[in-house]
Amino acid sequence: MYRFLRPLLFLLDAEQSHNLTLFALRCITLFPGGRGLLRALFANRTPSLTVELMGLQFPNPVGLAAGLDKNARYQNALSDLGFGFLELGTVTPLPQTGNPLKRLFRLSENNAIINRMGFNSIGAEAFVYNLRKQGRPGIIGINIGKNKDTTNEQAIEDYLKTFTAVYTYADYIAINISSPNTPGLRDLQDQQRLDKLLGQLKHEQVALGKTRRVYVPIAIKISPDLDDDHITTIAQLALTHRLDAIIATNTTISRPDLEGHPYAREQGGLSGRPLKDLSTAVIKKLYGELQGRVAIIGLGGVENAEDAWEKLVAGADLIQVYTALIYQGPRLVRDIVSGLTRRVETSGCATLAETVAKARSGIHLMR
Ligand SMILES: Cc1cc2nc3c(=O)[nH]c(=O)nc-3n(C[C@H](O)[C@H](O)[C@H](O)COP(=O)(O)O)c2cc1C
C-alpha cells in the first residue's frame, strides 16, 4: 500500500508529507477496528525476540527513533505498527517553533534525509498533557533537550526541569546532547560538562525514585562525529555515573557518499544509508569499552534485518529506525522483526540474546 502512496506523498514538501502521513495513520486508529487492522497487518508476535534490558521487557528489539513523534501525538497508532518500543520527543521545557522552513530535505537517490528542524516542540507541559490523554500503549522512551535560547551554562536547569516533568510517564528518559541543529548542544558531550550534567541528573533520578517509587532509567544520545578518545571518555563517564544506556547515534554533520548532491551543502544532520557505517563504528567502539555493562541502543541507516543484525553484533542491545521508515513505510518494522526471527530459528538458539552472543563470540574467536 505504502509503495503506491509514496510517489504521491513524495510530490509534497517533505515536512508536509511527514505530517500528513502521521495524521492519516491516526485517523485509521479512530475508526472502529482500525487499530486491530493495523496490528493484524504489521505487528508480529515473536517470543524469541523478547529483550530484557534496563529492568524492562521489550517485546522485540526494533524501536522508533526520536524525532518522528516530537509531541506525543501518535503513540497509539505507532505502537500498532509492531514496534518493540517508541522514543518520543525531543521535548524542550518551553514551547519553541524550531528553525525556519524549509528545514527537511529528502535525498531519495541515497535513501537519506538532511534535517535542521531545531527542536520544534510544544514544550514539556503540553507534551505531558498529550501523554496523559493517550496513555501508554507499550514501552515509551522520552527524549529531552534544551531550549535554543538557553545557554550551555544554564542547560542543566532545562534538562532537570523536563526530566522531572516527564519522569512518571517514561519507561526510560533519553538525554539528547547530540542534535547538530541547536547551536552549541553537542558541546555538552565534552568531559567536564557531561560529568556535571550526568551527576545532577543521577542525583535527581535517585530523589524522584524515592518520592515517586519508580526507577526510570537514563540514556544519553550521542553523535556519530566523535573521535575514538571522546567515545572512550563518554563510556567512562557512563560507567562512573551508572548510566543505563547509550543511544548511538544521532545524525551526522559529515557528508559521506554525497559528492555532487544538490542538497549536500544544506546545513543540518544527515541520516539514513550514508550514516550506517559511521554509526556502526561508534557502536563497536562503545561496546569494546563497555562490554555489556551499559546497554547500547544502536541506530543510523538501518534499512532491513541485515542492517539491524549488523548493529546488534557490533554491540547494540536494541535498535531504532527513522529514515528508512520514511522510504519504506510501516512494513519495515514487520520485515526486520521477521528477518531477526528467522536468524534465531536457523541458529538453533532459543532467544535473540543467545543468537547475538554466539555471533559476537564467533567474531571474537576469528580475530
Ligand atoms: C526529520 C528528523 C528529525 C529528527 N529529530 C530528532 C529529535 O528531535 N531528537 C533526536 O534525538 N533525534 C532526532 N533525529 C535523529 C534520529 O532519531 C536518528 O538518530 C537518526 O535519524 C539516525 O537514524 P536513521 O538513519 O534511522 O534515521 C531526527 C531525524 C530526522 C530525520
Short mmCIF file of C-alpha atoms and ligand atoms in Angstrom, two decimals:
data_model
loop_
_atom_site.label_atom_id
_atom_site.label_comp_id
_atom_site.label_asym_id
_atom_site.label_seq_id
_atom_site.Cartn_x
_atom_site.Cartn_y
_atom_site.Cartn_z
CA MET A 1 0.00 0.00 0.00
CA TYR A 2 2.76 2.45 1.04
CA ARG A 3 4.51 1.55 -2.23
CA PHE A 4 1.58 3.14 -4.11
CA LEU A 5 1.16 6.08 -1.74
CA ARG A 6 4.83 7.00 -1.59
CA PRO A 7 5.12 8.62 -5.05
CA LEU A 8 2.15 10.85 -4.18
CA LEU A 9 3.48 11.73 -0.75
CA PHE A 10 6.91 12.47 -2.20
CA LEU A 11 5.32 15.07 -4.52
CA LEU A 12 4.64 17.13 -1.41
CA ASP A 13 7.15 19.08 0.62
CA ALA A 14 8.98 16.61 2.92
CA GLU A 15 7.69 18.06 6.19
CA GLN A 16 4.12 18.35 4.92
CA SER A 17 4.10 14.74 3.80
CA HIS A 18 5.51 13.63 7.19
CA ASN A 19 2.68 15.41 8.96
CA LEU A 20 0.03 14.17 6.55
CA THR A 21 1.16 10.55 6.89
CA LEU A 22 1.06 10.68 10.68
CA PHE A 23 -2.34 12.37 10.60
CA ALA A 24 -3.70 9.69 8.23
CA LEU A 25 -2.30 6.96 10.45
CA ARG A 26 -4.04 8.43 13.46
CA CYS A 27 -7.31 8.72 11.51
CA ILE A 28 -7.18 4.97 10.79
CA THR A 29 -6.95 4.26 14.51
CA LEU A 30 -10.04 6.37 15.19
CA PHE A 31 -12.25 4.06 13.09
CA PRO A 32 -13.76 1.08 14.91
CA GLY A 33 -11.47 -1.87 14.23
CA GLY A 34 -8.76 0.41 12.82
CA ARG A 35 -6.20 -0.40 15.48
CA GLY A 36 -6.89 -4.12 15.22
CA LEU A 37 -6.43 -3.91 11.46
CA LEU A 38 -3.05 -2.19 11.80
CA ARG A 39 -1.90 -4.74 14.34
CA ALA A 40 -3.04 -7.62 12.15
CA LEU A 41 -1.17 -6.17 9.17
CA PHE A 42 2.05 -5.11 10.86
CA ALA A 43 2.59 -6.47 14.36
CA ASN A 44 4.18 -9.93 14.67
CA ARG A 45 4.14 -11.83 17.95
CA THR A 46 7.67 -13.08 18.44
CA PRO A 47 8.51 -14.54 21.85
CA SER A 48 12.06 -15.39 20.74
CA LEU A 49 12.80 -11.70 20.15
CA THR A 50 11.87 -10.50 23.64
CA VAL A 51 14.69 -8.44 25.16
CA GLU A 52 15.16 -7.94 28.91
CA LEU A 53 17.05 -4.72 29.45
CA MET A 54 17.18 -1.82 31.93
CA GLY A 55 14.60 -3.67 34.06
CA LEU A 56 12.14 -3.61 31.14
CA GLN A 57 10.80 -6.35 28.91
CA PHE A 58 10.85 -5.25 25.24
CA PRO A 59 8.54 -7.40 23.04
CA ASN A 60 11.06 -7.06 20.22
CA PRO A 61 14.27 -5.03 19.75
CA VAL A 62 13.02 -2.70 16.98
CA GLY A 63 12.21 0.79 18.24
CA LEU A 64 11.10 4.05 16.70
CA ALA A 65 13.82 6.71 16.95
CA ALA A 66 13.21 10.16 18.41
CA GLY A 67 12.05 12.96 16.16
CA LEU A 68 9.10 11.41 14.33
CA ASP A 69 6.58 11.93 17.13
CA LYS A 70 8.06 15.00 18.78
CA ASN A 71 4.89 15.97 20.65
CA ALA A 72 3.48 12.63 21.84
CA ARG A 73 0.52 12.80 19.46
CA TYR A 74 0.70 9.46 17.69
CA GLN A 75 1.98 6.82 20.11
CA ASN A 76 -1.12 4.62 19.96
CA ALA A 77 -1.10 4.46 16.18
CA LEU A 78 2.67 3.99 16.03
CA SER A 79 2.65 1.20 18.59
CA ASP A 80 0.16 -0.71 16.39
CA LEU A 81 2.84 -0.88 13.68
CA GLY A 82 4.66 -3.53 15.70
CA PHE A 83 7.50 -1.54 17.29
CA GLY A 84 9.06 -3.03 20.41
CA PHE A 85 9.30 0.48 21.87
CA LEU A 86 8.84 4.11 20.90
CA GLU A 87 11.05 7.08 21.70
CA LEU A 88 9.03 10.30 21.73
CA GLY A 89 10.41 13.86 21.59
CA THR A 90 12.74 15.66 21.61
CA VAL A 91 10.72 17.75 24.03
CA THR A 92 12.07 21.06 25.35
CA PRO A 93 11.00 22.72 28.63
CA LEU A 94 9.25 25.65 26.91
CA PRO A 95 7.47 25.59 23.56
CA GLN A 96 9.54 26.71 20.56
CA THR A 97 8.94 26.71 16.83
CA GLY A 98 12.31 25.39 15.68
CA ASN A 99 14.19 26.65 12.63
CA PRO A 100 12.51 28.45 9.73
CA LEU A 101 11.11 26.40 6.83
CA LYS A 102 12.40 24.74 4.66
CA ARG A 103 14.28 22.52 7.08
CA LEU A 104 13.83 18.95 5.89
CA PHE A 105 15.34 17.55 2.69
CA ARG A 106 14.86 14.14 1.09
CA LEU A 107 17.88 12.70 -0.72
CA SER A 108 15.96 9.87 -2.37
CA GLU A 109 18.86 8.63 -4.52
CA ASN A 110 20.81 7.98 -1.31
CA ASN A 111 17.92 6.83 0.89
CA ALA A 112 18.87 9.69 3.18
CA ILE A 113 17.47 12.81 4.82
CA ILE A 114 19.08 16.07 5.89
CA ASN A 115 17.16 17.90 8.61
CA ARG A 116 17.66 21.05 10.60
CA MET A 117 14.34 21.04 12.44
CA GLY A 118 15.89 22.63 15.55
CA PHE A 119 13.71 21.05 18.26
CA ASN A 120 10.28 22.27 17.23
CA SER A 121 8.40 21.33 20.39
CA ILE A 122 5.11 22.10 22.11
CA GLY A 123 7.02 22.22 25.42
CA ALA A 124 7.00 19.90 28.41
CA GLU A 125 3.63 20.88 29.87
CA ALA A 126 1.62 20.29 26.67
CA PHE A 127 3.69 17.16 25.95
CA VAL A 128 2.74 15.68 29.31
CA TYR A 129 -0.90 16.59 28.67
CA ASN A 130 -0.77 14.59 25.40
CA LEU A 131 0.93 11.67 27.10
CA ARG A 132 -1.73 11.50 29.77
CA LYS A 133 -4.52 11.72 27.20
CA GLN A 134 -3.16 8.90 25.02
CA GLY A 135 -1.99 6.55 27.76
CA ARG A 136 0.99 4.25 27.46
CA PRO A 137 0.50 1.65 24.72
CA GLY A 138 3.88 -0.05 25.25
CA ILE A 139 7.41 0.86 26.26
CA ILE A 140 7.87 4.62 25.90
CA GLY A 141 11.19 6.43 26.00
CA ILE A 142 11.07 10.21 26.26
CA ASN A 143 13.85 12.19 24.66
CA ILE A 144 14.55 15.58 26.25
CA GLY A 145 16.53 18.62 25.12
CA LYS A 146 17.14 22.25 25.97
CA ASN A 147 15.55 25.39 24.56
CA LYS A 148 17.51 27.22 21.88
CA ASP A 149 17.73 30.42 23.98
CA THR A 150 19.14 28.60 26.98
CA THR A 151 22.91 28.94 27.24
CA ASN A 152 25.03 25.86 27.85
CA GLU A 153 25.82 27.25 31.33
CA GLN A 154 22.09 27.08 32.14
CA ALA A 155 21.38 23.91 30.19
CA ILE A 156 21.35 21.66 33.25
CA GLU A 157 18.32 23.55 34.57
CA ASP A 158 16.46 22.87 31.31
CA TYR A 159 17.24 19.16 31.39
CA LEU A 160 16.32 18.86 35.07
CA LYS A 161 13.01 20.65 34.56
CA THR A 162 11.92 18.40 31.70
CA PHE A 163 13.36 15.30 33.36
CA THR A 164 11.16 15.94 36.40
CA ALA A 165 8.10 16.81 34.29
CA VAL A 166 8.15 13.59 32.25
CA TYR A 167 9.61 11.21 34.86
CA THR A 168 6.40 9.45 35.83
CA TYR A 169 5.32 8.92 32.23
CA ALA A 170 8.50 7.42 30.80
CA ASP A 171 9.93 3.91 30.78
CA TYR A 172 13.31 5.50 30.10
CA ILE A 173 14.48 9.06 29.55
CA ALA A 174 16.95 9.90 26.77
CA ILE A 175 19.15 12.94 27.22
CA ASN A 176 19.75 14.45 23.81
CA ILE A 177 23.16 16.12 23.74
CA SER A 178 23.88 15.39 20.09
CA SER A 179 21.46 17.20 17.82
CA PRO A 180 23.50 19.33 15.40
CA ASN A 181 20.62 21.78 14.97
CA THR A 182 20.70 23.57 18.32
CA PRO A 183 23.79 25.77 18.46
CA GLY A 184 26.35 24.51 20.97
CA LEU A 185 24.29 21.50 22.10
CA ARG A 186 26.91 18.99 21.08
CA ASP A 187 29.46 20.74 23.35
CA LEU A 188 27.53 19.18 26.23
CA GLN A 189 29.29 15.95 25.25
CA ASP A 190 32.59 17.45 26.48
CA GLN A 191 34.00 15.69 29.51
CA GLN A 192 33.54 18.36 32.19
CA ARG A 193 30.11 19.48 31.07
CA LEU A 194 28.83 15.94 30.65
CA ASP A 195 30.23 14.89 34.03
CA LYS A 196 28.33 17.72 35.70
CA LEU A 197 25.12 17.11 33.75
CA LEU A 198 25.08 13.39 34.45
CA GLY A 199 25.91 13.92 38.13
CA GLN A 200 22.92 16.20 38.59
CA LEU A 201 20.53 14.04 36.56
CA LYS A 202 21.57 10.97 38.51
CA HIS A 203 21.00 12.86 41.76
CA GLU A 204 17.51 13.84 40.57
CA GLN A 205 16.79 10.27 39.45
CA VAL A 206 17.56 8.97 42.95
CA ALA A 207 15.42 11.68 44.58
CA LEU A 208 12.47 11.09 42.24
CA GLY A 209 12.87 7.35 42.62
CA LYS A 210 12.26 7.75 46.34
CA THR A 211 9.29 10.11 46.17
CA ARG A 212 7.57 8.54 43.15
CA ARG A 213 8.58 4.97 43.95
CA VAL A 214 9.70 4.12 40.44
CA TYR A 215 13.15 3.86 38.90
CA VAL A 216 13.25 5.38 35.42
CA PRO A 217 16.45 4.51 33.51
CA ILE A 218 18.58 7.25 31.93
CA ALA A 219 20.14 7.05 28.46
CA ILE A 220 22.28 9.61 26.65
CA LYS A 221 22.11 10.03 22.90
CA ILE A 222 25.47 10.71 21.26
CA SER A 223 26.78 11.96 17.95
CA PRO A 224 28.44 9.86 15.24
CA ASP A 225 31.05 12.59 14.76
CA LEU A 226 33.07 11.85 17.92
CA ASP A 227 36.64 10.57 17.70
CA ASP A 228 37.72 7.38 19.47
CA ASP A 229 39.18 9.17 22.50
CA HIS A 230 35.97 11.07 23.00
CA ILE A 231 33.91 7.86 22.80
CA THR A 232 36.19 6.30 25.43
CA THR A 233 35.69 9.33 27.69
CA ILE A 234 31.92 9.14 27.34
CA ALA A 235 31.95 5.40 28.03
CA GLN A 236 33.98 6.01 31.21
CA LEU A 237 31.52 8.69 32.34
CA ALA A 238 28.61 6.34 31.65
CA LEU A 239 30.22 3.76 33.93
CA THR A 240 31.11 6.29 36.63
CA HIS A 241 27.57 7.65 36.74
CA ARG A 242 25.95 4.23 36.37
CA LEU A 243 24.02 5.26 33.29
CA ASP A 244 21.53 2.75 31.98
CA ALA A 245 22.08 3.16 28.25
CA ILE A 246 23.80 5.00 25.45
CA ILE A 247 21.92 5.68 22.24
CA ALA A 248 24.29 5.67 19.27
CA THR A 249 23.85 7.64 17.14
CA ASN A 250 22.17 10.88 16.20
CA THR A 251 22.59 12.41 12.70
CA THR A 252 25.99 13.43 11.29
CA ILE A 253 27.25 16.81 10.12
CA SER A 254 29.63 14.99 7.75
CA ARG A 255 28.50 14.16 4.21
CA PRO A 256 29.72 10.65 3.33
CA ASP A 257 28.80 9.44 -0.17
CA LEU A 258 27.04 12.66 -1.16
CA GLU A 259 29.58 14.21 -3.54
CA GLY A 260 27.82 16.46 -6.01
CA HIS A 261 24.36 16.06 -4.50
CA PRO A 262 22.45 19.36 -4.76
CA TYR A 263 21.43 19.13 -1.08
CA ALA A 264 24.85 18.10 0.23
CA ARG A 265 25.62 21.66 1.31
CA GLU A 266 22.35 22.16 3.19
CA GLN A 267 23.03 22.69 6.87
CA GLY A 268 21.75 20.05 9.24
CA GLY A 269 22.11 16.43 10.27
CA LEU A 270 22.33 13.64 7.73
CA SER A 271 20.53 10.35 8.43
CA GLY A 272 19.79 7.14 6.57
CA ARG A 273 22.01 4.94 4.42
CA PRO A 274 25.14 7.19 4.33
CA LEU A 275 25.17 7.21 8.15
CA LYS A 276 25.11 3.44 8.53
CA ASP A 277 28.81 2.57 8.74
CA LEU A 278 29.68 5.64 10.77
CA SER A 279 27.16 4.78 13.47
CA THR A 280 28.09 1.08 13.48
CA ALA A 281 31.72 2.04 14.08
CA VAL A 282 30.68 4.12 17.11
CA ILE A 283 28.64 1.20 18.48
CA LYS A 284 31.60 -1.17 18.04
CA LYS A 285 33.95 1.18 19.84
CA LEU A 286 31.44 1.76 22.65
CA TYR A 287 30.82 -1.95 23.11
CA GLY A 288 34.56 -2.55 23.27
CA GLU A 289 34.73 -0.10 26.19
CA LEU A 290 31.55 -1.12 27.98
CA GLN A 291 31.43 -4.90 27.42
CA GLY A 292 27.73 -5.04 28.25
CA ARG A 293 27.95 -3.04 31.49
CA VAL A 294 25.83 -0.25 29.99
CA ALA A 295 23.12 -1.03 27.42
CA ILE A 296 23.52 0.26 23.86
CA ILE A 297 20.64 1.31 21.62
CA GLY A 298 22.00 1.33 18.07
CA LEU A 299 20.70 3.31 15.11
CA GLY A 300 21.74 5.03 11.95
CA GLY A 301 20.82 3.80 8.47
CA VAL A 302 19.04 0.60 9.47
CA GLU A 303 17.04 -0.38 6.37
CA ASN A 304 16.45 -4.11 6.81
CA ALA A 305 17.05 -7.12 9.07
CA GLU A 306 20.66 -7.44 7.84
CA ASP A 307 21.46 -3.89 8.94
CA ALA A 308 19.73 -4.46 12.28
CA TRP A 309 21.73 -7.65 12.77
CA GLU A 310 24.97 -5.83 11.97
CA LYS A 311 24.21 -3.25 14.68
CA LEU A 312 23.31 -5.99 17.20
CA VAL A 313 26.50 -7.95 16.54
CA ALA A 314 28.52 -4.71 16.77
CA GLY A 315 27.24 -4.31 20.32
CA ALA A 316 23.70 -2.94 20.31
CA ASP A 317 21.06 -4.49 22.58
CA LEU A 318 18.20 -2.77 20.79
CA ILE A 319 17.95 -0.88 17.51
CA GLN A 320 15.88 2.03 16.27
CA VAL A 321 14.76 3.27 12.86
CA TYR A 322 13.66 6.57 11.38
CA THR A 323 14.77 7.45 7.84
CA ALA A 324 14.11 4.01 6.33
CA LEU A 325 10.57 4.21 7.68
CA ILE A 326 10.02 7.30 5.53
CA TYR A 327 11.25 5.45 2.43
CA GLN A 328 9.70 2.04 3.07
CA GLY A 329 6.65 2.68 5.23
CA PRO A 330 5.40 0.54 8.09
CA ARG A 331 6.26 -2.83 6.55
CA LEU A 332 9.87 -2.05 7.53
CA VAL A 333 9.24 -2.99 11.17
CA ARG A 334 7.50 -6.24 10.28
CA ASP A 335 10.27 -7.16 7.82
CA ILE A 336 13.05 -6.54 10.35
CA VAL A 337 11.21 -8.47 13.05
CA SER A 338 10.61 -11.42 10.68
CA GLY A 339 14.21 -11.38 9.47
CA LEU A 340 15.59 -11.44 13.01
CA THR A 341 13.15 -14.19 13.99
CA ARG A 342 14.42 -16.32 11.10
CA ARG A 343 18.00 -15.75 12.26
CA VAL A 344 17.15 -17.02 15.74
CA GLU A 345 15.36 -20.05 14.32
CA THR A 346 18.20 -21.06 11.99
CA SER A 347 20.86 -20.52 14.67
CA GLY A 348 19.46 -23.28 16.86
CA CYS A 349 19.32 -20.82 19.79
CA ALA A 350 16.21 -20.10 21.83
CA THR A 351 16.47 -16.33 22.02
CA LEU A 352 17.86 -13.37 20.14
CA ALA A 353 20.23 -12.59 23.01
CA GLU A 354 21.76 -16.08 22.73
CA THR A 355 21.99 -15.83 18.94
CA VAL A 356 23.75 -12.47 19.12
CA ALA A 357 26.10 -13.67 21.87
CA LYS A 358 27.04 -16.67 19.74
CA ALA A 359 27.73 -14.44 16.72
CA ARG A 360 29.77 -11.99 18.81
CA SER A 361 31.91 -14.75 20.29
CA GLY A 362 32.40 -16.25 16.80
CA ILE A 363 33.75 -12.93 15.59
CA HIS A 364 35.92 -12.67 18.68
CA LEU A 365 37.41 -16.15 18.10
CA MET A 366 38.12 -15.37 14.44
CA ARG A 367 40.28 -12.34 15.36
C1 LIG B 1 13.48 14.67 10.44
C2 LIG B 1 14.28 14.15 11.60
C3 LIG B 1 14.08 14.68 12.86
C4 LIG B 1 14.82 14.20 13.94
N1 LIG B 1 14.58 14.71 15.19
C5 LIG B 1 15.24 14.21 16.24
C6 LIG B 1 14.96 14.67 17.56
O1 LIG B 1 14.09 15.51 17.78
N2 LIG B 1 15.68 14.14 18.58
C7 LIG B 1 16.65 13.18 18.39
O2 LIG B 1 17.26 12.74 19.36
N3 LIG B 1 16.91 12.72 17.16
C8 LIG B 1 16.23 13.20 16.09
N4 LIG B 1 16.50 12.72 14.84
C9 LIG B 1 17.58 11.71 14.66
C10 LIG B 1 17.02 10.29 14.67
O3 LIG B 1 16.40 9.97 15.89
C11 LIG B 1 18.15 9.29 14.41
O4 LIG B 1 19.11 9.37 15.44
C12 LIG B 1 18.86 9.50 13.07
O5 LIG B 1 17.96 9.91 12.09
C13 LIG B 1 19.60 8.23 12.61
O6 LIG B 1 18.71 7.17 12.37
P1 LIG B 1 18.16 6.81 10.88
O7 LIG B 1 19.34 6.77 9.97
O8 LIG B 1 17.45 5.51 11.04
O9 LIG B 1 17.24 7.92 10.51
C14 LIG B 1 15.78 13.18 13.75
C15 LIG B 1 15.98 12.65 12.47
C16 LIG B 1 15.24 13.11 11.40
C17 LIG B 1 15.46 12.51 10.05
#
